[in-house]
Short mmCIF file of C-alpha atoms and ligand atoms in Angstrom, two decimals:
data_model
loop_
_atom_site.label_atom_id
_atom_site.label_comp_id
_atom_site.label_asym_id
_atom_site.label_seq_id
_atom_site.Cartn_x
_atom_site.Cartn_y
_atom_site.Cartn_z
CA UNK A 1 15.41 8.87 1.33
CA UNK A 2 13.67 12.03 1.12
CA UNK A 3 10.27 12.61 -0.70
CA UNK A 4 9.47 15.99 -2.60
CA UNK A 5 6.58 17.45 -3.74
CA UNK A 6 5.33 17.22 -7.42
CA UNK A 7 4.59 21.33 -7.16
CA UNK A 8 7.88 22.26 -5.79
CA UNK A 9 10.50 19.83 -5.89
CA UNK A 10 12.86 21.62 -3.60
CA UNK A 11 10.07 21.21 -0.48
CA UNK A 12 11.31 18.29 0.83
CA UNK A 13 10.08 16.03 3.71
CA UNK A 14 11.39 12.66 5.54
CA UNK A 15 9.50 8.94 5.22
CA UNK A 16 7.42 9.85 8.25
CA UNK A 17 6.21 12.93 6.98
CA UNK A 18 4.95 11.69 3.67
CA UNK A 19 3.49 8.90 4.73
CA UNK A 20 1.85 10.14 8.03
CA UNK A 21 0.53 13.76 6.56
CA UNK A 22 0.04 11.87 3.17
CA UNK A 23 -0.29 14.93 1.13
CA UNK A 24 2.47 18.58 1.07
CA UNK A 25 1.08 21.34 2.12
CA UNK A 26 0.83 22.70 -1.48
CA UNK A 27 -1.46 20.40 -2.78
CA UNK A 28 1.33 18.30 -5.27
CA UNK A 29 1.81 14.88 -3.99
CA UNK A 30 4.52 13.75 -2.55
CA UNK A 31 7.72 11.09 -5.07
CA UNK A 32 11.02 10.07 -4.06
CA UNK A 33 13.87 12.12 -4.30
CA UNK A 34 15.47 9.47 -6.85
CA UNK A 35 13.73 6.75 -8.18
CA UNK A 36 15.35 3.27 -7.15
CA UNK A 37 16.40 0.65 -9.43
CA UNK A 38 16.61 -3.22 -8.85
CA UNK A 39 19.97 -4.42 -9.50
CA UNK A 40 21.66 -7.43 -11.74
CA UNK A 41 21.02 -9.46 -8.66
CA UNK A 42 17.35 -9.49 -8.89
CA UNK A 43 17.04 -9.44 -12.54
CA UNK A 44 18.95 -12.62 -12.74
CA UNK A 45 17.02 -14.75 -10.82
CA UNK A 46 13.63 -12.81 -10.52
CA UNK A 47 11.57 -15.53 -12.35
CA UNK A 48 12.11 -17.59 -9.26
CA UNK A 49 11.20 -15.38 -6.50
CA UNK A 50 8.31 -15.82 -4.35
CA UNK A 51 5.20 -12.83 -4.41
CA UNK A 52 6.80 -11.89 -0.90
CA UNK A 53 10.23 -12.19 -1.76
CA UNK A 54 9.73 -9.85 -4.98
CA UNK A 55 7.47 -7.85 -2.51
CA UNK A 56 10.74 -7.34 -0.14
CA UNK A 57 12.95 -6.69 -2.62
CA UNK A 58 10.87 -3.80 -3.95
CA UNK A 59 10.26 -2.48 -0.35
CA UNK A 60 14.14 -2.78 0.23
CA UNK A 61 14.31 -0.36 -2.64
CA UNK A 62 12.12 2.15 -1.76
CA UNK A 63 12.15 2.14 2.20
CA UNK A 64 15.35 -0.08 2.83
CA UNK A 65 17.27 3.69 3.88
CA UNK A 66 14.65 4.25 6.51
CA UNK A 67 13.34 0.58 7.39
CA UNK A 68 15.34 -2.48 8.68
CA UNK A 69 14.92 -5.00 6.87
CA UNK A 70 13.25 -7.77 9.55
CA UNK A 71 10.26 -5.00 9.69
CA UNK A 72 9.88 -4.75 6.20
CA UNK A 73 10.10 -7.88 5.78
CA UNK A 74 6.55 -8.34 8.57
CA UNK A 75 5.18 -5.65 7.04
CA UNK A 76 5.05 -7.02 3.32
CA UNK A 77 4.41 -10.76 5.15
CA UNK A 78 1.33 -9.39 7.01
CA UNK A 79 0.27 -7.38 3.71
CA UNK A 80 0.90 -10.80 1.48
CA UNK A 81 -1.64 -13.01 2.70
CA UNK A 82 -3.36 -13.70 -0.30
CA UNK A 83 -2.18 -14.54 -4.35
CA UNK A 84 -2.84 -12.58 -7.49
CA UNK A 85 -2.98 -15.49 -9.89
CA UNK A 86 -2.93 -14.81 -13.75
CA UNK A 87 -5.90 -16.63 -15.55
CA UNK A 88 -5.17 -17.20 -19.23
CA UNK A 89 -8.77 -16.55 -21.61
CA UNK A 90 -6.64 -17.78 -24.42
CA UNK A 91 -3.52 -17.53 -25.58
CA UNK A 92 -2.14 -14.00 -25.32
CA UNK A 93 -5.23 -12.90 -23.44
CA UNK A 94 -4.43 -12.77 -19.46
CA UNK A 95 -6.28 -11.52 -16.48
CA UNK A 96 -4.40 -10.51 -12.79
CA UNK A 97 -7.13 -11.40 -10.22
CA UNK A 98 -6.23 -8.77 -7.56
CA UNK A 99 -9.58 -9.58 -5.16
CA UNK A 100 -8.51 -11.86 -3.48
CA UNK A 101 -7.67 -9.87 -0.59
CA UNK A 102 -10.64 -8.94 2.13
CA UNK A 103 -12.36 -6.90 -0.06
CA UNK A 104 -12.50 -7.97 -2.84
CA UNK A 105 -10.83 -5.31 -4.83
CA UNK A 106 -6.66 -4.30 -5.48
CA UNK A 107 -7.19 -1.57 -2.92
CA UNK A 108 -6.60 -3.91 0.11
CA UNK A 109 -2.84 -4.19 -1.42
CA UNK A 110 -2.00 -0.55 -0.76
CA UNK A 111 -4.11 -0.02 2.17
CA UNK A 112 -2.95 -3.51 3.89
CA UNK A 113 0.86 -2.10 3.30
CA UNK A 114 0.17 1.83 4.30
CA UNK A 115 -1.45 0.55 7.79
CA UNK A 116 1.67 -1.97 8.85
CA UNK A 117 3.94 0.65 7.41
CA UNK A 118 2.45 3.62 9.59
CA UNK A 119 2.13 1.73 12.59
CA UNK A 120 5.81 0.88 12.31
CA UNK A 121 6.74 4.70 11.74
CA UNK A 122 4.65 5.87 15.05
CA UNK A 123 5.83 2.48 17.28
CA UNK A 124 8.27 4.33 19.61
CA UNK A 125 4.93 7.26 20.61
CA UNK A 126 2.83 5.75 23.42
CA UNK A 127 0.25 7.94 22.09
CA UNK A 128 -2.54 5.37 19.26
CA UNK A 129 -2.22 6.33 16.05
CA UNK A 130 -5.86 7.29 15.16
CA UNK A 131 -7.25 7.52 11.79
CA UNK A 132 -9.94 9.33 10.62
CA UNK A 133 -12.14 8.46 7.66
CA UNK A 134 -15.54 9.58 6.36
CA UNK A 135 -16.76 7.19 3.91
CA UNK A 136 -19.70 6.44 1.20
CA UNK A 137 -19.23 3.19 1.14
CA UNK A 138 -15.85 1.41 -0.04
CA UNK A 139 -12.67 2.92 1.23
CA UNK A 140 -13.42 2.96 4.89
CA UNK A 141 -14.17 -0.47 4.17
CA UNK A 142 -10.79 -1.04 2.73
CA UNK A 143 -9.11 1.54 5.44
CA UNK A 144 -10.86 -0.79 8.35
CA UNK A 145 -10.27 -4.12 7.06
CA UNK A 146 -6.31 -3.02 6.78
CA UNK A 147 -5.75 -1.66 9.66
CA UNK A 148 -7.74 -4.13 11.63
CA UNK A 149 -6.01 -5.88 14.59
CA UNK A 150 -2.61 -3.71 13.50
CA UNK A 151 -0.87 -2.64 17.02
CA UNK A 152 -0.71 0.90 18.14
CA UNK A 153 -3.93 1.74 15.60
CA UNK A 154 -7.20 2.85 15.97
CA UNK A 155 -9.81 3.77 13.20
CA UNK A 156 -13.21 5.88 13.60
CA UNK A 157 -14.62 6.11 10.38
CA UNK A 158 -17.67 8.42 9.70
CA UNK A 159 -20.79 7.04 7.38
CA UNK A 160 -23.69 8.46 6.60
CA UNK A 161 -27.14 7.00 8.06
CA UNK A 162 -29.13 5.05 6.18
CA UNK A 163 -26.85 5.83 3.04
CA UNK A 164 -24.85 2.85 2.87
CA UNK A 165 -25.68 -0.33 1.12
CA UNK A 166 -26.02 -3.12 3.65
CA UNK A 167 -22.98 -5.48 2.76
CA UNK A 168 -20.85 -2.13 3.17
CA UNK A 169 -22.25 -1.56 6.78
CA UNK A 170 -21.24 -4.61 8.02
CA UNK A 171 -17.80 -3.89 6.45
CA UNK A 172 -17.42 -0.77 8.53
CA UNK A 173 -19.43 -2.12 11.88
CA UNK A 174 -18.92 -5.54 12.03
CA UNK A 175 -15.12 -5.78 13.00
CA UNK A 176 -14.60 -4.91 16.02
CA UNK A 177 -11.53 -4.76 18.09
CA UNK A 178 -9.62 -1.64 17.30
CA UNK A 179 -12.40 -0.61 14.42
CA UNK A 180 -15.30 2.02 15.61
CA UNK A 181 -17.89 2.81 13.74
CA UNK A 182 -19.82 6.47 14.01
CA UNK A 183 -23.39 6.72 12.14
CA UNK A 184 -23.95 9.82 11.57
CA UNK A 185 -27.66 11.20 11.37
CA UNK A 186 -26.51 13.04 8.28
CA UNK A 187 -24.72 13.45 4.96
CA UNK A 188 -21.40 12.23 3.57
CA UNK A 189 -20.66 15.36 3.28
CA UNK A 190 -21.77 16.20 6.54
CA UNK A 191 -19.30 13.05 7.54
CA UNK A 192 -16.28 15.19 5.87
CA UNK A 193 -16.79 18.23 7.31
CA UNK A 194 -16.53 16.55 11.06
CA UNK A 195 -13.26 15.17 9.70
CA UNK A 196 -11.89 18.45 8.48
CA UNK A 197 -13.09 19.93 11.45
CA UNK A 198 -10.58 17.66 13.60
CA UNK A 199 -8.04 18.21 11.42
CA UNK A 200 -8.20 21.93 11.39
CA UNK A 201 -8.03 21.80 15.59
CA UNK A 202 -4.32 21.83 15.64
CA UNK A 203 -4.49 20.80 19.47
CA UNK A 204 -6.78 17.46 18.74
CA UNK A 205 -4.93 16.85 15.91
CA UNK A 206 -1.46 16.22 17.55
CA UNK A 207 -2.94 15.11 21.05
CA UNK A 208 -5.03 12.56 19.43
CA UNK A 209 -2.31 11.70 16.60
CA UNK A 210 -4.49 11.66 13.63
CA UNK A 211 -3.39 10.83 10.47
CA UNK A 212 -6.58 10.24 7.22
CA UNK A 213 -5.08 7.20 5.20
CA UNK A 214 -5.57 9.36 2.41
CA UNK A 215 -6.01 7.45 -1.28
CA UNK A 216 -3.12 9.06 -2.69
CA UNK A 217 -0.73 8.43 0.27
CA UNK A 218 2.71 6.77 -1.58
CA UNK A 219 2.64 4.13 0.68
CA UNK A 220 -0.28 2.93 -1.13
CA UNK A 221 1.74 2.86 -4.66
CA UNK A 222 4.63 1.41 -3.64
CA UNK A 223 3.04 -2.47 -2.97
CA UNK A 224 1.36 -2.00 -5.71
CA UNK A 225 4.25 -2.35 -8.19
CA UNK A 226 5.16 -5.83 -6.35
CA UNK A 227 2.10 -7.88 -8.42
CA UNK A 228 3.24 -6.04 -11.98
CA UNK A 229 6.73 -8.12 -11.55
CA UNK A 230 4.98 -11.14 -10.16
CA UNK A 231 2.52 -11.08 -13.24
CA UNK A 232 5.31 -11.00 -15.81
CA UNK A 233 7.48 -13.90 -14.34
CA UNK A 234 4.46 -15.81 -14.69
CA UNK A 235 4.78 -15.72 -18.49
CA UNK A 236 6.99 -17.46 -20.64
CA UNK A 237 10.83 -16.67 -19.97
CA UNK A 238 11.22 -13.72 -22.83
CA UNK A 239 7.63 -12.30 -22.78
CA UNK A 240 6.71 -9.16 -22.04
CA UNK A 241 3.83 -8.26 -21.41
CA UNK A 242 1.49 -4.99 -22.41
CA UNK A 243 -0.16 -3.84 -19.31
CA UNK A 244 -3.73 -2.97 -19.34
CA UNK A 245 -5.38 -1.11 -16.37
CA UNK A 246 -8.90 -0.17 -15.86
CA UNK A 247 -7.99 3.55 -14.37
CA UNK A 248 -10.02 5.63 -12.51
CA UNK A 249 -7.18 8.06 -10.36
CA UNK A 250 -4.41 6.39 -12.01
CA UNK A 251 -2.78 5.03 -9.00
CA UNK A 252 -2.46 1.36 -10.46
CA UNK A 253 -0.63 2.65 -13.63
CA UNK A 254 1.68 4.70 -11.77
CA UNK A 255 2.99 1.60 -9.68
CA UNK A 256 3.24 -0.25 -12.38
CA UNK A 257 5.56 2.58 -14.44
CA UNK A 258 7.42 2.50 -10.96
CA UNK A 259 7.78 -1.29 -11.68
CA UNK A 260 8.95 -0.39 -15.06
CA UNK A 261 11.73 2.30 -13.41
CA UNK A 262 12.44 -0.61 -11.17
CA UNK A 263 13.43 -2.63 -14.40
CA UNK A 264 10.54 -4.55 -15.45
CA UNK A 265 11.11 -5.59 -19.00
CA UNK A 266 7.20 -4.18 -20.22
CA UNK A 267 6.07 -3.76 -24.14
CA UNK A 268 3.35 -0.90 -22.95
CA UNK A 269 1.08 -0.19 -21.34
CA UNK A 270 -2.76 1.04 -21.63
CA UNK A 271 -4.74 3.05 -19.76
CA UNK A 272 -8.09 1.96 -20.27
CA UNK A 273 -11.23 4.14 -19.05
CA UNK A 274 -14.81 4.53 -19.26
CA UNK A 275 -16.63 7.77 -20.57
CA UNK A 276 -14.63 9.73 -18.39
CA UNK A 277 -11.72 9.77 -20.73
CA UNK A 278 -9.76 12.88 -20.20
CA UNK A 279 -6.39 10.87 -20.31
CA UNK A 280 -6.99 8.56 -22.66
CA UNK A 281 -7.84 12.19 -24.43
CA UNK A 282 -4.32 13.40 -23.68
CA UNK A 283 -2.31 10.38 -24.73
CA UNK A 284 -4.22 10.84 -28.03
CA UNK A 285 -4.14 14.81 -28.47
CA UNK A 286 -1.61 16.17 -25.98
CA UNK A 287 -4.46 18.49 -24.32
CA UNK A 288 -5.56 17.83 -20.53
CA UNK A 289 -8.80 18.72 -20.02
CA UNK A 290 -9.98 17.78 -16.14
CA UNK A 291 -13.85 17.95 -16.06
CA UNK A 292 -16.51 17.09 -14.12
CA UNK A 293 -17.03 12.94 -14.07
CA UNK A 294 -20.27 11.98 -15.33
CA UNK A 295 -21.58 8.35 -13.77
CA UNK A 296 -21.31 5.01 -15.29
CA UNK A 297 -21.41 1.49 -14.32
CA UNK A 298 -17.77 1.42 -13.82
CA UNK A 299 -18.37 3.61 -10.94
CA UNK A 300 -14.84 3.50 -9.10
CA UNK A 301 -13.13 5.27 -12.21
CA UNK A 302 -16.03 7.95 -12.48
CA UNK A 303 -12.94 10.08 -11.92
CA UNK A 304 -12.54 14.03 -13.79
CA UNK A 305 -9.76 15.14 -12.69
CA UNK A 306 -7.31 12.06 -12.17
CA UNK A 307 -5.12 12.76 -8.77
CA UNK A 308 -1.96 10.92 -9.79
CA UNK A 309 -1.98 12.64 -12.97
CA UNK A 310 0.71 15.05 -12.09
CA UNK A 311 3.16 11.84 -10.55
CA UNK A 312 2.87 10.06 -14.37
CA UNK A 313 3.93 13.14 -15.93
CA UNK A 314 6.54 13.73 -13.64
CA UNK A 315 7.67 10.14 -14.22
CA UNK A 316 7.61 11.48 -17.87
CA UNK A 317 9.48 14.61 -17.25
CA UNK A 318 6.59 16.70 -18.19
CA UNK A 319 6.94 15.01 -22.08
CA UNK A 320 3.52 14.54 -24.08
CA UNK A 321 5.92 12.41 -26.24
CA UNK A 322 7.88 10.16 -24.06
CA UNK A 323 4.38 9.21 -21.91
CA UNK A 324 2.67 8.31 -25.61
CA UNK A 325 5.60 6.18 -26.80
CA UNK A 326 4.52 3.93 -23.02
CA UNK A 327 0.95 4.24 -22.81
CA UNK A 328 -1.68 4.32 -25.30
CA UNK A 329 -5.39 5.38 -24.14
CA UNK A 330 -8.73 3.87 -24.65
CA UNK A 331 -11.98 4.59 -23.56
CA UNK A 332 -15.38 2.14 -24.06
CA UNK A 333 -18.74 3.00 -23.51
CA UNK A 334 -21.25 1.24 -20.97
CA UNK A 335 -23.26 -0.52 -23.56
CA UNK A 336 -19.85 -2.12 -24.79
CA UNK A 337 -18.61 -2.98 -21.34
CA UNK A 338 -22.31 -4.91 -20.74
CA UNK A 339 -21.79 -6.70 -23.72
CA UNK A 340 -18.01 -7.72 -22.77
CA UNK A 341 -19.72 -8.83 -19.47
CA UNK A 342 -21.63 -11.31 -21.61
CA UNK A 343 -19.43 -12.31 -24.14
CA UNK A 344 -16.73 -13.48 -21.62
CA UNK A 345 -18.87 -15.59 -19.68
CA UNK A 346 -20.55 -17.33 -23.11
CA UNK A 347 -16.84 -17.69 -24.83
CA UNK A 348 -15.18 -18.51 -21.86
CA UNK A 349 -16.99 -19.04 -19.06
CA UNK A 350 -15.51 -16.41 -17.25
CA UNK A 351 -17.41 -13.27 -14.60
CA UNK A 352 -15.60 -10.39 -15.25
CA UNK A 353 -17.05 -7.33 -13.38
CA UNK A 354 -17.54 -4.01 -15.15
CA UNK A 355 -13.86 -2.52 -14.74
CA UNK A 356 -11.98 -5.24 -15.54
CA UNK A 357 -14.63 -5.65 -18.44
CA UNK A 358 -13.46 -2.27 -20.25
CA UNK A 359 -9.69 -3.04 -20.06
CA UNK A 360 -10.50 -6.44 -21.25
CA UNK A 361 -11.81 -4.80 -24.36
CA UNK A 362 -9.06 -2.45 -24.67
CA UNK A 363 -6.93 -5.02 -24.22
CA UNK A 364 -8.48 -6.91 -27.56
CA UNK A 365 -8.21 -4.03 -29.57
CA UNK A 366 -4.62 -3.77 -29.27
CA UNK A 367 -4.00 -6.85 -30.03
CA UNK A 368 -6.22 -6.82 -32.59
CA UNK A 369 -3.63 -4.53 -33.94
CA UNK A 370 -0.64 -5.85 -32.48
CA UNK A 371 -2.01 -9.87 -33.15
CA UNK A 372 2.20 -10.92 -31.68
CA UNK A 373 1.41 -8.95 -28.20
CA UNK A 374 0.57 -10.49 -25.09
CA UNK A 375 -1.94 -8.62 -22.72
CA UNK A 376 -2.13 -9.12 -19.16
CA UNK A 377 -5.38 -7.04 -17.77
CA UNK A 378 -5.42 -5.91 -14.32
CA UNK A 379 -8.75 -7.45 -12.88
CA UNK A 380 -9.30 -4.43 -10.32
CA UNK A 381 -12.36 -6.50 -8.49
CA UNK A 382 -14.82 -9.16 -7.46
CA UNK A 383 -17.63 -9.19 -9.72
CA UNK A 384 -19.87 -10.07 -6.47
CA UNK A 385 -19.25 -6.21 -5.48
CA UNK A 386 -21.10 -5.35 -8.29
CA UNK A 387 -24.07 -7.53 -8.43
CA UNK A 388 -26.89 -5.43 -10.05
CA UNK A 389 -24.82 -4.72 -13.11
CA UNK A 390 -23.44 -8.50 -13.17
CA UNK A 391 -27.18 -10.05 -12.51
CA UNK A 392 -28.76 -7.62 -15.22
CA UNK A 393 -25.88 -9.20 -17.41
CA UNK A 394 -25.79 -12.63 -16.33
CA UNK A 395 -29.22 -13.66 -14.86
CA UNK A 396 -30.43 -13.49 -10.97
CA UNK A 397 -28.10 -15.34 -8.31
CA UNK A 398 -25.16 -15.48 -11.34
CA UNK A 399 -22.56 -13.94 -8.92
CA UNK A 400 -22.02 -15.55 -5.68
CA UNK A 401 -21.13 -13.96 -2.67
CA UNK A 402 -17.06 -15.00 -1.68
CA UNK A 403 -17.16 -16.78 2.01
CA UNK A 404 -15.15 -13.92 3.41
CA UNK A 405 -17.28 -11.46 2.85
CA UNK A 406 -20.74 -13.47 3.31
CA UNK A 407 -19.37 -13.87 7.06
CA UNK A 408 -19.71 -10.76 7.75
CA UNK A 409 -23.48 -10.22 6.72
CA UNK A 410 -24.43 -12.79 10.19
CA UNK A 411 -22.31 -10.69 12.55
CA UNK A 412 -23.82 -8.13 14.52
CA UNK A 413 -23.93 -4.26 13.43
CA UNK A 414 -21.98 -2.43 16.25
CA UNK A 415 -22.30 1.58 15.73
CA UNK A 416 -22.32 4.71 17.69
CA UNK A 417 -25.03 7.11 16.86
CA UNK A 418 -24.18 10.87 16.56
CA UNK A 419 -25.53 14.19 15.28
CA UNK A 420 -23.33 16.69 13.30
CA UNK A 421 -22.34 18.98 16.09
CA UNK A 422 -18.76 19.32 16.26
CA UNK A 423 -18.28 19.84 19.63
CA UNK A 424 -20.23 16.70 20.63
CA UNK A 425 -17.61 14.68 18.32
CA UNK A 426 -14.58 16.51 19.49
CA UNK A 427 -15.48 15.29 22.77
CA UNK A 428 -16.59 12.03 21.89
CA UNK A 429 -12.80 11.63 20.31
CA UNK A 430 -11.21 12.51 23.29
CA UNK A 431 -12.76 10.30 25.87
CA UNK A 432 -12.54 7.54 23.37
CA UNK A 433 -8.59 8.13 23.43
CA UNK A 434 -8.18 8.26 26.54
CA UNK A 435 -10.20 4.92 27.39
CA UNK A 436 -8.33 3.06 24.87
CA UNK A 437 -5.29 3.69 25.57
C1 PLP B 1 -10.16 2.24 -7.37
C2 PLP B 1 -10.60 1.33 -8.47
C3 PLP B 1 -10.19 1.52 -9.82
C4 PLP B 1 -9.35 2.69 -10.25
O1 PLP B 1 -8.04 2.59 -9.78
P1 PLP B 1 -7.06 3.87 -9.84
O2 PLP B 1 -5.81 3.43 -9.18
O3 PLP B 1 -7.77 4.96 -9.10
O4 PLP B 1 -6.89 4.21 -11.28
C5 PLP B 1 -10.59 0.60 -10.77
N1 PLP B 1 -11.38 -0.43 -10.44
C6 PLP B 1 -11.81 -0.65 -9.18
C7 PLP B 1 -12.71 -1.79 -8.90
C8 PLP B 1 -11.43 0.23 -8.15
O5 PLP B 1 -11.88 0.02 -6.90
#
């Protein structure tokens, strides 16, 4: 299969390409040449499959012309190790947990599957793979925790001193083994511009083999899509289901459309945000209007200008019309989503954390005007990441801490110190290579 960009469909690049350089050099993002389809064979007896066995078959459809199948079938295994159970509220009202992975939050589905899946496209180099990240906080959590203890891998990730919540420094230091930690007596965005600045040196960049596990990377999308169709055949045969997905870049509601291209029977689907609403504002007017994101306790979809905006409307063809007759927008302020916070937990004795609180109430609107529908929201994370929002809601010590990640607050912080001088870090990167190879 061969992968185009969004800005120039005729640019077209091989698997390895758009997974390893993530993005085209003219800023679109990379799709598939043709979007696959699940055939009669799956359909028929889909309801019966396994998570990993729906996982492989949507794998096989996007990869199977570039992957065997024994390796995608270890690389969705090793991404699989945890559920994403549906929890009925009440009838009609359903919530996918998708935190159950190592931290706590959907992103360990897509960055679990992008690390197996790039260490399997780079296995014949005897050169590491190394990735780069500079982080605030979550995603070189999620980067580190993925590619942790995957062959042929290496992560440094950048973090700003003193900058990071405690919890999220053990995430990045605490690991070990192929994971290195840099603290750097800086900035974030002193952290990114050390990063650029090894990707702009052509001749560290290809001795060193460094790729960024960028966010928007389709590798990321594509195991996404598996828990839309594992959701649905949890429902009663004949029910489908309107998705609802607290959306910050839109990632999680373009895997699921992909699951609908794939042949998932789905009523609709709703893209629920908070005060930063400029889709929800398109769906409803037909204008796009990126802007600036202002902050709100929902603070992983504080997002202005959505990145896999242009990949739903080329899933659309570019057609206002067709996207609205699939997905209707809503947004809901922070005082609402605090008072969802409470209400599920008095009616049914439920934590829902703040994202996953706003598509809940989107989710009761429509069927407030649809009362036959049956919702199923996304529940996008633990409510113990959040706990000054959930405690201000719920009362002191309301959320506790899952075992998985309380382990990690008694191991020891393991970090390299380092200034912002480039030169010191380019040289820092090579010796590093060349000792752990
Ligand atoms: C990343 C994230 C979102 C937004 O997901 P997108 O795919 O960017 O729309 C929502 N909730 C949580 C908790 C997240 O971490």
């Amino acid at each position: 299969m061969l992968y185009h960009s969004t800005n120039n469909t005729s640019y077209r690049v091989d698997l390895k390409e758009a997974i390893l350089r993530s993005l085209p050099p003219d800023n679109g993002l990379y799709m598939p040449d043709s979007l696959p389809v699940l055939g009669d064979e799956f359909w028929q007896n889909w309801r019966d499959l396994s998570f990993q066995e729906i996982g492989i078959a949507v794998a096989d459809a996007f990869f199977g012309t570039d992957v065997p199948a024994a390796a995608l079938r270890e690389i969705v295994d090793g991404t699989l190790t945890f559920d994403a159970p549906l929890v009925t509220l009440s009838p009609g009202d359903h919530i996918l947990e998708l935190f159950h992975g190592p931290t706590l939050a959907f992103k360990d589905f897509g960055a679990r599957f992008m690390a197996r899946l790039m260490a399997w496209l780079t296995r014949d180099e005897n050169r590491l793979l190394t990735v780069l990240v500079a982080t605030s906080g979550d995603t070189g959590g999620a980067v580190a925790s993925a590619f942790h203890n995957v062959p042929g891998t290496r992560v440094v990730i950048l973090y700003p001193k003193g900058k990071v919540s405690g919890l999220q420094e053990k995430q990045l230091t605490a690991l070990g083994g192929n994971i290195t930690a840099l603290e750097i007596n800086g900035s974030f965005d002193d952290c990114q511009a050390l990063v650029k600045s090894a990707f702009l040196d052509r001749e560290l960049s290809e001795n060193l083999n460094l790729t960024s596990a960028n966010s928007i990377n389709l590798a990321r999308l594509v195991p996404q899509s598996f828990y839309y169709i594992h959701a649905a055949r949890q429902l009663p045969e004949g029910v489908k289901p309107v998705f609802v997905i607290p959306s910050g870049n839109f990632g999680n509601l373009t895997a699921g459309l992909l699951a609908m291209k794939l042949g998932l029977p789905v009523e609709h689907f709703i893209a629920a945000t908070n005060r930063n609403d400029v889709v929800p504002e398109f769906l409803n007017t037909g204008t796009y209007t990126p802007r600036p994101s202002v902050a709100t306790i929902s603070n992983a979809m504080d997002v202005g200008s959505p990145s896999n905006f242009v990949r739903m409307q080329a899933l659309f063809g570019g057609s206002w019309q067709d996207m609205k007759s699939t997905i209707s927008g809503m947004w809901f302020s922070d005082d609402l989503t605090r008072a969802a916070i409470r209400e599920v937990k008095s009616v049914y004795d439920y934590k829902i954390d703040p994202h996953s609180a706003v598509g809940w109430l989107a989710a009761r609107t429509w069927r407030g005007a649809h009362p036959c529908s049956t919702t199923i929201t996304l529940e996008t994370a633990h409510p113990a990441k959040f706990p000054d929002v959930m405690e201000a809601e719920l009362g002191q010590g309301s959320v506790e801490i899952p075992e998985r990640l309380a382990i990690l607050a008694n191991r020891e912080k393991v970090a390299i110190q380092m200034s912002t001088d480039q030169a010191a870090f380019r040289e820092w990167l090579l010796a590093s290579n060349s000792s752990a190879r």
